[in-house]
CSV table of C-alpha atoms in Angstrom, one decimal:
chain,number,residue,atom,x,y,z
A,530,MET,CA,0.0,0.0,0.0
A,531,THR,CA,1.3,3.4,-1.0
A,532,THR,CA,0.5,6.7,0.8
A,533,ASP,CA,1.5,10.3,0.4
A,534,ALA,CA,2.4,13.0,2.9
A,535,PRO,CA,-0.3,15.4,3.9
A,536,ALA,CA,-0.6,18.8,2.2
A,537,PRO,CA,2.0,21.1,3.6
A,538,THR,CA,1.5,24.6,4.9
A,539,THR,CA,3.1,27.7,3.5
A,540,GLY,CA,6.9,27.4,3.7
A,541,ASP,CA,7.0,23.6,3.7
A,542,ARG,CA,7.3,23.4,-0.1
A,543,CYS,CA,10.4,21.8,-1.6
A,544,ARG,CA,13.3,24.1,-2.4
A,545,SER,CA,14.6,22.4,-5.5
A,546,SER,CA,12.7,21.7,-8.7
A,547,GLY,CA,13.9,18.0,-8.7
A,548,SER,CA,12.1,17.0,-5.5
A,549,PRO,CA,8.5,17.9,-6.7
A,550,ARG,CA,9.1,16.2,-10.0
A,551,PHE,CA,10.3,13.0,-8.2
A,552,ALA,CA,7.3,13.2,-5.9
A,553,ARG,CA,4.9,13.5,-8.8
A,554,VAL,CA,6.4,10.8,-11.0
A,555,GLY,CA,9.1,8.9,-9.1
A,556,ARG,CA,6.8,7.6,-6.5
A,557,VAL,CA,4.3,6.4,-9.1
A,558,LEU,CA,6.8,4.1,-10.8
A,559,PRO,CA,6.8,1.4,-8.1
A,560,VAL,CA,3.0,1.4,-8.2
A,561,ALA,CA,3.0,1.1,-12.0
A,562,VAL,CA,5.3,-1.9,-11.8
A,563,VAL,CA,3.2,-3.6,-9.1
A,564,GLN,CA,-0.1,-2.9,-10.8
A,565,VAL,CA,0.7,-3.6,-14.4
A,566,ALA,CA,3.5,-6.2,-14.2
A,567,GLY,CA,2.2,-7.9,-11.1
A,568,THR,CA,-1.3,-8.2,-12.4
A,569,LEU,CA,-0.3,-9.6,-15.7
A,570,LEU,CA,2.0,-12.1,-14.0
A,571,ALA,CA,-0.7,-13.2,-11.6
A,572,SER,CA,-3.1,-13.7,-14.5
A,573,ARG,CA,-0.8,-16.2,-16.1
A,574,ILE,CA,-0.3,-18.3,-12.9
A,575,SER,CA,-2.0,-21.7,-12.9
A,576,GLY,CA,-2.0,-24.4,-10.2
A,577,GLY,CA,-3.8,-27.4,-8.8
A,578,PRO,CA,-4.4,-30.9,-10.3
A,579,PRO,CA,-6.3,-31.2,-13.6
A,580,ARG,CA,-10.0,-31.9,-13.3
A,581,GLY,CA,-10.7,-35.6,-12.9
A,582,GLN,CA,-7.3,-36.3,-11.4
A,583,ARG,CA,-8.0,-34.8,-7.9
A,584,PRO,CA,-7.4,-37.2,-5.0
A,585,PRO,CA,-10.5,-38.1,-2.9
A,586,TRP,CA,-9.3,-36.1,0.1
A,587,ALA,CA,-8.9,-32.9,-2.0
A,588,GLY,CA,-12.6,-32.3,-1.8
A,589,THR,CA,-13.7,-29.4,-3.9
A,590,GLY,CA,-10.3,-27.7,-4.1
A,591,VAL,CA,-10.1,-24.9,-6.6
A,592,VAL,CA,-8.0,-25.3,-9.7
A,593,VAL,CA,-6.3,-22.0,-10.7
A,594,GLU,CA,-6.6,-21.5,-14.4
A,595,PRO,CA,-4.7,-18.8,-16.4
A,596,VAL,CA,-6.7,-15.7,-17.3
A,597,ASP,CA,-6.7,-14.2,-20.8
A,598,VAL,CA,-6.1,-10.5,-20.4
A,599,VAL,CA,-7.7,-8.6,-23.3
A,600,PRO,CA,-5.9,-5.5,-24.7
A,601,LEU,CA,-8.6,-3.2,-23.3
A,602,ALA,CA,-8.0,-4.5,-19.8
A,603,VAL,CA,-4.2,-3.7,-20.1
A,604,VAL,CA,-5.2,-0.2,-21.3
A,605,LEU,CA,-7.3,0.3,-18.1
A,606,LEU,CA,-4.4,-0.9,-15.9
A,607,VAL,CA,-2.0,1.6,-17.6
A,608,VAL,CA,-4.5,4.5,-17.5
A,609,GLY,CA,-5.1,4.0,-13.8
A,610,VAL,CA,-1.4,4.6,-13.2
A,611,LEU,CA,-1.0,7.4,-15.7
A,612,VAL,CA,-3.4,9.7,-13.8
A,613,LEU,CA,-1.6,9.4,-10.5
A,614,PRO,CA,0.9,12.2,-11.0
A,615,TRP,CA,-2.0,14.6,-10.8
A,616,ARG,CA,-3.2,13.2,-7.5
A,617,TRP,CA,-2.2,16.4,-5.6
A,618,SER,CA,-3.9,18.9,-7.9
A,619,PHE,CA,-7.1,16.9,-8.5
A,620,PRO,CA,-7.3,14.3,-5.7
A,621,ARG,CA,-11.0,13.5,-6.2
A,622,VAL,CA,-10.8,13.4,-10.0
A,623,VAL,CA,-7.9,11.0,-9.8
A,624,LEU,CA,-9.8,8.9,-7.2
A,625,ALA,CA,-12.8,8.6,-9.6
A,626,VAL,CA,-10.7,7.7,-12.6
A,627,THR,CA,-8.7,5.0,-10.8
A,628,LEU,CA,-12.0,3.6,-9.3
A,629,ALA,CA,-13.5,3.5,-12.8
A,630,THR,CA,-10.4,1.8,-14.4
A,631,THR,CA,-10.2,-0.7,-11.6
A,632,ALA,CA,-13.9,-1.6,-11.8
A,633,GLY,CA,-13.7,-1.7,-15.6
A,634,TYR,CA,-10.8,-4.2,-15.4
A,635,ALA,CA,-12.7,-6.4,-13.0
A,636,LEU,CA,-15.7,-6.4,-15.3
A,637,LEU,CA,-13.5,-7.4,-18.3
A,638,VAL,CA,-11.2,-9.9,-16.7
A,639,THR,CA,-11.5,-12.1,-13.7
A,640,PRO,CA,-9.7,-9.9,-11.1
A,641,ARG,CA,-6.5,-11.4,-9.8
A,642,GLY,CA,-3.3,-10.0,-8.5
A,643,PRO,CA,-2.5,-6.4,-7.3
A,644,PHE,CA,-4.8,-4.7,-9.8
A,645,VAL,CA,-6.0,-2.2,-7.0
A,646,ALA,CA,-2.5,-0.7,-6.4
A,647,ALA,CA,-3.4,2.6,-8.2
A,648,LEU,CA,-6.7,2.8,-6.5
A,649,THR,CA,-5.0,2.3,-3.1
A,650,MET,CA,-2.6,5.2,-3.7
A,651,ALA,CA,-5.5,7.5,-4.9
A,652,MET,CA,-7.6,6.6,-1.8
A,653,ALA,CA,-4.7,7.3,0.6
A,654,ASN,CA,-3.9,10.6,-1.1
A,655,ALA,CA,-7.5,11.8,-1.1
A,656,TRP,CA,-7.8,10.8,2.6
A,657,PHE,CA,-4.7,12.8,3.5
A,658,ARG,CA,-6.2,15.8,1.8
A,659,GLY,CA,-9.4,15.7,3.7
A,660,HIS,CA,-11.8,14.1,1.1
A,661,ARG,CA,-12.8,11.4,3.5
A,662,ARG,CA,-16.4,11.1,2.3
A,663,SER,CA,-15.2,10.6,-1.2
A,664,VAL,CA,-12.8,7.9,-0.1
A,665,LEU,CA,-15.5,6.1,1.9
A,666,ALA,CA,-17.9,6.2,-1.0
A,667,ALA,CA,-15.2,4.8,-3.3
A,668,ALA,CA,-14.4,2.1,-0.8
A,669,VAL,CA,-18.1,1.1,-0.6
A,670,VAL,CA,-18.4,0.9,-4.4
A,671,ALA,CA,-15.1,-1.1,-4.7
A,672,VAL,CA,-16.1,-3.6,-1.9
A,673,GLY,CA,-19.5,-4.1,-3.4
A,674,LEU,CA,-18.5,-4.3,-7.1
A,675,LEU,CA,-15.1,-6.1,-7.3
A,676,PRO,CA,-16.2,-9.4,-5.6
A,677,ALA,CA,-19.4,-9.5,-7.6
A,678,ALA,CA,-17.7,-8.8,-11.0
A,679,ASP,CA,-17.6,-12.5,-12.0
A,680,LEU,CA,-21.2,-13.0,-11.0
A,681,LEU,CA,-22.4,-9.9,-12.8
A,682,THR,CA,-20.5,-10.9,-16.0
A,683,GLY,CA,-21.6,-14.6,-15.9
A,684,ARG,CA,-18.0,-15.9,-15.4
A,685,SER,CA,-19.1,-17.5,-12.1
A,686,PRO,CA,-22.5,-18.8,-11.0
A,687,VAL,CA,-22.0,-17.9,-7.4
A,688,TYR,CA,-21.0,-14.9,-5.3
A,689,SER,CA,-17.4,-15.3,-3.9
A,690,LEU,CA,-17.5,-14.7,-0.1
A,691,ASP,CA,-13.7,-15.1,0.0
A,692,ALA,CA,-13.3,-12.3,-2.5
A,693,ALA,CA,-15.8,-10.1,-0.6
A,694,VAL,CA,-13.8,-10.6,2.7
A,695,LEU,CA,-10.6,-9.9,0.9
A,696,ALA,CA,-12.0,-6.7,-0.6
A,697,LEU,CA,-13.4,-5.5,2.8
A,698,ALA,CA,-10.0,-6.2,4.5
A,699,TRP,CA,-8.2,-4.3,1.8
A,700,ALA,CA,-10.4,-1.2,2.1
A,701,THR,CA,-10.3,-1.3,5.9
A,702,VAL,CA,-6.5,-1.7,6.1
A,703,THR,CA,-6.0,1.1,3.5
A,704,ILE,CA,-8.1,3.6,5.4
A,705,VAL,CA,-6.9,2.7,8.9
A,706,VAL,CA,-3.2,2.7,8.0
A,707,THR,CA,-3.6,6.0,6.1
A,708,GLU,CA,-5.4,7.6,9.1
A,709,LEU,CA,-2.6,6.4,11.5
A,710,ALA,CA,0.0,7.8,9.2
A,711,ARG,CA,-1.9,11.1,8.9
A,712,VAL,CA,-2.1,11.5,12.7
A,713,ARG,CA,1.5,10.6,13.1
A,714,LEU,CA,2.6,13.2,10.5
A,715,GLU,CA,0.4,15.9,12.0
A,716,ARG,CA,1.9,15.3,15.5
A,717,ALA,CA,5.4,15.5,14.0
A,718,ALA,CA,4.6,18.7,12.2
A,719,GLU,CA,3.1,20.1,15.5
A,720,ARG,CA,6.3,19.3,17.3
A,721,ARG,CA,8.4,21.0,14.6
A,722,ARG,CA,6.2,24.1,14.8
A,723,ALA,CA,6.5,24.1,18.6
A,724,ARG,CA,10.3,23.9,18.4
A,725,ALA,CA,10.4,26.6,15.7
A,726,GLU,CA,8.3,28.9,18.0
A,727,VAL,CA,10.6,28.3,20.9
A,728,GLU,CA,13.6,29.1,18.8
A,729,GLN,CA,12.0,32.3,17.5
A,730,GLN,CA,11.1,33.3,21.0
A,731,ARG,CA,14.7,32.8,22.1
A,732,ALA,CA,16.0,34.8,19.1
A,733,ARG,CA,13.6,37.6,20.0
A,734,ASP,CA,14.7,37.6,23.6
A,735,GLU,CA,18.3,37.7,22.5
A,736,ARG,CA,17.7,40.6,20.1
A,737,VAL,CA,16.0,42.5,22.9
A,738,ARG,CA,18.9,41.9,25.2
A,739,ILE,CA,21.4,43.1,22.6
A,740,ALA,CA,19.3,46.2,21.9
A,741,ARG,CA,19.2,47.0,25.6
A,742,GLU,CA,22.9,46.6,26.0
A,743,LEU,CA,23.6,48.8,22.9
A,744,HIS,CA,21.2,51.4,24.2
A,745,ASP,CA,22.7,51.5,27.7
A,746,SER,CA,26.4,51.7,26.5
A,747,VAL,CA,26.9,52.8,22.9
A,748,ALA,CA,23.9,55.1,22.6
A,749,HIS,CA,24.8,56.8,25.9
A,750,SER,CA,28.4,57.4,24.8
A,751,MET,CA,27.4,58.7,21.4
A,752,SER,CA,24.9,61.1,23.0
A,753,LEU,CA,27.7,62.5,25.2
A,754,ILE,CA,30.0,63.0,22.2
A,755,ASN,CA,27.3,64.8,20.3
A,756,LEU,CA,26.5,67.0,23.3
A,757,GLN,CA,30.2,67.8,24.1
A,758,ALA,CA,30.9,68.7,20.4
A,759,GLY,CA,27.9,71.0,20.4
A,760,VAL,CA,29.0,72.7,23.6
A,761,ALA,CA,32.5,73.2,22.2
A,762,LEU,CA,31.2,74.8,19.1
A,763,HIS,CA,28.9,77.1,21.1
A,764,LEU,CA,31.7,78.2,23.5
A,765,GLY,CA,34.6,78.2,21.0
A,766,ALA,CA,33.6,81.0,18.6
A,767,ALA,CA,37.2,82.2,18.6
A,768,LEU,CA,38.7,78.8,17.7
A,769,PRO,CA,40.4,78.4,14.3
A,770,SER,CA,38.2,77.5,11.4
A,771,GLY,CA,39.8,74.1,11.0
A,772,THR,CA,39.0,73.2,14.6
A,773,GLN,CA,35.5,74.4,14.2
A,774,GLU,CA,35.1,72.3,11.0
A,775,SER,CA,36.4,69.3,12.9
A,776,LEU,CA,34.0,69.9,15.8
A,777,THR,CA,31.1,70.3,13.3
A,778,SER,CA,32.0,67.1,11.6
A,779,ILE,CA,32.1,65.3,15.0
A,780,ARG,CA,28.8,66.7,15.9
A,781,ASP,CA,27.1,65.8,12.6
A,782,THR,CA,28.7,62.4,12.4
A,783,SER,CA,27.7,61.5,16.0
A,784,ARG,CA,24.1,62.7,15.3
A,785,GLU,CA,23.9,60.5,12.2
A,786,ALA,CA,25.4,57.6,14.1
A,787,LEU,CA,22.7,58.0,16.8
A,788,VAL,CA,20.0,58.0,14.1
A,789,GLU,CA,21.4,54.8,12.6
A,790,LEU,CA,21.8,53.3,16.1
A,791,ARG,CA,18.2,53.9,16.9
A,792,THR,CA,17.2,52.3,13.6
A,793,ILE,CA,19.3,49.3,14.4
A,794,LEU,CA,17.7,49.1,17.9
A,795,GLY,CA,14.3,49.2,16.3
A,796,VAL,CA,15.2,46.4,13.9
A,797,LEU,CA,16.5,44.3,16.8
A,798,ARG,CA,13.3,44.8,18.8
A,799,SER,CA,11.1,44.1,15.7
A,800,ALA,CA,11.9,41.4,13.2
A,801,ASP,CA,10.6,43.4,10.3
A,802,GLY,CA,11.8,46.8,11.4
A,803,ALA,CA,8.3,48.3,11.5
A,804,GLY,CA,5.4,48.0,13.8
A,805,PRO,CA,1.7,48.8,13.9
A,806,ASP,CA,0.4,52.2,15.1
A,807,PRO,CA,-2.4,52.5,17.7
A,808,ASP,CA,-4.9,52.1,14.8
A,809,GLY,CA,-3.3,48.8,13.7
A,810,ARG,CA,-1.7,50.1,10.6
A,811,VAL,CA,1.9,49.2,9.8
A,812,VAL,CA,4.1,52.3,10.0
A,813,PRO,CA,7.3,52.2,8.0
A,814,GLU,CA,10.6,53.1,9.5
A,815,ARG,CA,11.5,56.8,9.6
A,816,ASN,CA,15.2,56.1,9.2
A,817,PRO,CA,15.7,52.8,7.4
A,818,VAL,CA,19.0,51.0,7.7
A,819,PRO,CA,21.4,52.6,5.2
A,820,GLY,CA,22.2,50.9,2.0
A,821,LEU,CA,24.2,51.7,-1.2
A,822,ASP,CA,21.9,54.7,-1.7
A,823,ARG,CA,23.8,56.3,1.2
A,824,VAL,CA,27.2,56.1,-0.5
A,825,PRO,CA,27.1,59.8,-1.6
A,826,ASP,CA,26.5,60.8,2.0
A,827,LEU,CA,29.4,58.7,3.2
A,828,VAL,CA,31.6,60.3,0.6
A,829,ASP,CA,30.5,63.8,1.7
A,830,ARG,CA,31.3,63.0,5.4
A,831,ALA,CA,34.7,61.6,4.4
A,832,ARG,CA,35.5,64.7,2.4
A,833,ALA,CA,34.5,66.9,5.3
A,834,ALA,CA,36.9,65.0,7.4
A,835,GLY,CA,39.7,65.8,5.0
A,836,VAL,CA,39.9,62.6,2.9
A,837,ASP,CA,40.0,62.8,-0.9
A,838,VAL,CA,37.3,60.3,-1.9
A,839,THR,CA,35.8,59.6,-5.3
A,840,ALA,CA,33.0,57.2,-5.8
A,841,ARG,CA,31.8,55.6,-9.0
A,842,VAL,CA,28.6,53.6,-9.1
A,843,GLU,CA,27.9,51.4,-12.1
A,844,GLY,CA,24.4,49.9,-12.6
A,845,ASP,CA,21.3,50.5,-10.5
A,846,PRO,CA,22.0,50.0,-6.8
A,847,THR,CA,18.2,50.1,-6.0
A,848,THR,CA,17.8,46.6,-7.5
A,849,VAL,CA,19.9,45.0,-4.8
A,850,GLY,CA,18.0,45.7,-1.5
A,851,GLY,CA,17.8,43.5,1.5
A,852,VAL,CA,20.7,42.2,3.6
A,853,VAL,CA,23.1,42.4,0.6
A,854,ASP,CA,22.5,46.1,0.2
A,855,ARG,CA,23.1,46.8,3.9
A,856,ASN,CA,26.2,44.6,4.1
A,857,ALA,CA,27.6,46.2,1.0
A,858,PHE,CA,27.3,49.7,2.4
A,859,ARG,CA,28.8,48.6,5.7
A,860,ILE,CA,31.8,47.1,3.9
A,861,VAL,CA,32.4,50.4,2.0
A,862,GLN,CA,31.9,52.4,5.2
A,863,GLU,CA,34.3,50.3,7.1
A,864,SER,CA,36.9,50.5,4.3
A,865,VAL,CA,36.7,54.3,4.1
A,866,THR,CA,36.8,54.6,7.9
A,867,ASN,CA,40.0,52.4,8.0
A,868,VAL,CA,41.6,54.9,5.5
A,869,MET,CA,40.8,57.8,7.8
A,870,LYS,CA,42.2,56.0,10.8
A,871,HIS,CA,45.3,54.3,9.4
A,872,ALA,CA,46.2,56.4,6.4
A,873,PRO,CA,45.0,60.0,6.6
A,874,GLY,CA,45.7,62.0,3.5
A,875,HIS,CA,45.5,59.0,1.1
A,876,ARG,CA,43.3,59.3,-1.9
A,877,VAL,CA,40.4,56.8,-1.9
A,878,ASP,CA,38.6,55.4,-5.0
A,879,VAL,CA,35.3,53.6,-4.3
A,880,THR,CA,33.8,51.5,-7.2
A,881,VAL,CA,30.4,49.9,-6.9
A,882,SER,CA,29.4,47.7,-9.9
A,883,VAL,CA,25.9,46.2,-9.8
A,884,GLY,CA,25.4,43.3,-12.2
A,885,ALA,CA,22.6,41.0,-12.9
A,886,GLU,CA,23.9,38.3,-10.5
A,887,VAL,CA,26.8,39.8,-8.6
A,888,LEU,CA,27.7,43.0,-6.9
A,889,ASP,CA,31.4,44.0,-7.0
A,890,LEU,CA,32.8,46.5,-4.4
A,891,VAL,CA,36.4,47.9,-4.6
A,892,VAL,CA,37.7,50.4,-2.2
A,893,GLN,CA,41.4,51.3,-2.8
A,894,ASP,CA,43.5,54.1,-1.4
A,895,HIS,CA,46.6,55.6,-2.9
A,896,PRO,CA,49.3,57.4,-0.9
A,897,LEU,CA,49.9,61.1,-1.9
A,898,PRO,CA,53.2,62.9,-1.5
A,899,GLY,CA,53.8,63.7,2.2
A,900,ALA,CA,50.8,61.6,3.3
A,901,VAL,CA,51.0,59.3,6.4
A,902,GLN,CA,51.9,55.8,5.3
A,903,ARG,CA,49.6,53.0,6.2
A,904,PRO,CA,51.2,50.3,8.4
A,905,THR,CA,52.7,47.6,6.3
A,906,ARG,CA,51.4,44.8,8.5
A,907,LEU,CA,47.8,45.1,9.5
A,908,GLY,CA,47.3,41.3,9.6
A,909,GLU,CA,44.0,39.5,9.2
A,910,SER,CA,42.8,39.7,12.8
A,911,GLY,CA,41.6,43.3,12.9
A,912,ASN,CA,38.0,43.7,14.0
A,913,GLY,CA,37.2,45.7,10.9
A,914,LEU,CA,38.5,43.1,8.5
A,915,ILE,CA,36.9,40.3,10.4
A,916,GLY,CA,33.6,42.2,10.4
A,917,MET,CA,33.7,42.8,6.6
A,918,ARG,CA,34.6,39.3,5.9
A,919,GLU,CA,31.7,38.0,8.1
A,920,ARG,CA,29.3,40.3,6.3
A,921,ALA,CA,30.4,39.0,2.9
A,922,ASP,CA,30.2,35.4,4.1
A,923,ALA,CA,26.7,36.0,5.6
A,924,VAL,CA,25.2,36.6,2.1
A,925,GLY,CA,27.3,33.9,0.3
A,926,GLY,CA,29.9,36.3,-1.0
A,927,THR,CA,33.7,36.7,-0.7
A,928,MET,CA,36.0,39.5,0.5
A,929,THR,CA,39.7,40.0,0.1
A,930,ALA,CA,41.9,42.7,1.5
A,931,GLY,CA,45.6,43.5,1.3
A,932,PRO,CA,48.3,46.0,0.5
A,933,THR,CA,49.0,47.3,-3.0
A,934,PRO,CA,52.5,47.8,-4.6
A,935,ASP,CA,52.2,51.6,-4.3
A,936,GLY,CA,51.9,51.5,-0.5
A,937,GLY,CA,48.1,51.7,-0.4
A,938,TRP,CA,45.4,49.2,0.6
A,939,ARG,CA,42.7,47.4,-1.5
A,940,VAL,CA,39.5,45.9,-0.3
A,941,ALA,CA,37.5,43.9,-2.9
A,942,ALA,CA,34.2,42.2,-2.2
A,943,ARG,CA,31.9,40.2,-4.5
A,944,LEU,CA,28.3,39.6,-3.2
A,945,PRO,CA,25.5,37.7,-5.0
A,946,VAL,CA,22.6,39.9,-6.0
A,947,PRO,CA,19.3,38.3,-4.8
A,948,THR,CA,16.8,37.5,-7.5
A,949,ASN,CA,13.3,38.4,-6.3
A,950,ARG,CA,11.7,35.7,-8.4
A,951,PRO,CA,8.0,35.0,-7.6
A,952,PRO,CA,7.4,31.5,-6.2
A,953,ASP,CA,6.6,28.8,-8.8
A,954,ARG,CA,3.1,27.7,-8.0
A,955,SER,CA,3.5,24.7,-10.3
A,956,GLU,CA,5.9,23.1,-7.8
A,957,GLU,CA,4.2,20.4,-5.8
A,958,PRO,CA,5.0,19.5,-2.2
A,959,ALA,CA,7.3,16.5,-1.6
């Protein structure tokens, strides 16, 4: 007896295109072999002594004679199997077709062998999908018709009680075993859902804890920096213009960092970064997490800090979006920040190339005459390099960093561009 898994919920569909195809066709092949080959083989089996040569103690033992299978009967066997790949999309139609082909075979030929294999699979599938009344009706028709086929067609003068008991046992076992499998699978799915909910709750609690720690430490420190820079500007009207520009840059940069930090805290506290208002409507974020669209702002801030930065964007960065967009911006931001910290006065070239499948980022600095030289050995253990590499790995990309022959530094990252392809509704669950 062959059964199928119950209809899955959203998100339980197979990821690959090969699995649904195997589920539709591959699982039907054993049923086809059993029904067609097994039935034809059973029809040719004969046994028992010839009539007139039975021993006295044999009583009325039945002599098994070969059955002549007409071509139309073979066609019905094959048709009953060919409709099974559509059992998920049209469970009741497939059940009706397999019942008709099975009953037609029994009316054409004396039923013998596993000729009900396709009907068994169709009944189990329809039962899994909740069409229990249809399955019970098909079982009643099969139990009533199949044992009486020889009597109705005149091939036998009496009704076979053995065949009736066998048909009733087959239908009962099919329904009972299918129901037990359905209950077991539902319980397993419920356990999986419960474990997933527990993991999600743990992740939410951890995000809230991280948000609380960031707010209590980093946000407080950034607020003090912003406040002190503002006070210094207010009281230092007689300071040199260069000092005032530096203080202004510190004040503005710390303010923008606070805005980004509040956005990150909101994302940590809410999985989708937005929440409903008192009326139940979803309110988008006022300050979304920065992406590649913020590269010009990053360049302006770096220039205000005294770094010669040029940026070239090829392609449409708005087509990236998601985690790749955010991580790409953070890689560029960290690279430019490293130049300001380790090699002030270097010229920086930022290149962003957006392709159909990959996003290439290159941040390279070049020493200028009289500029501070970048340390020759930064190693691979710096927090900035580790963070950039982790961001690239998180989206399935790669990142390389190292010195250049002219004394500069080059950071190159290649990130896959997500394809926002709509789900293929033709894929069937496995």
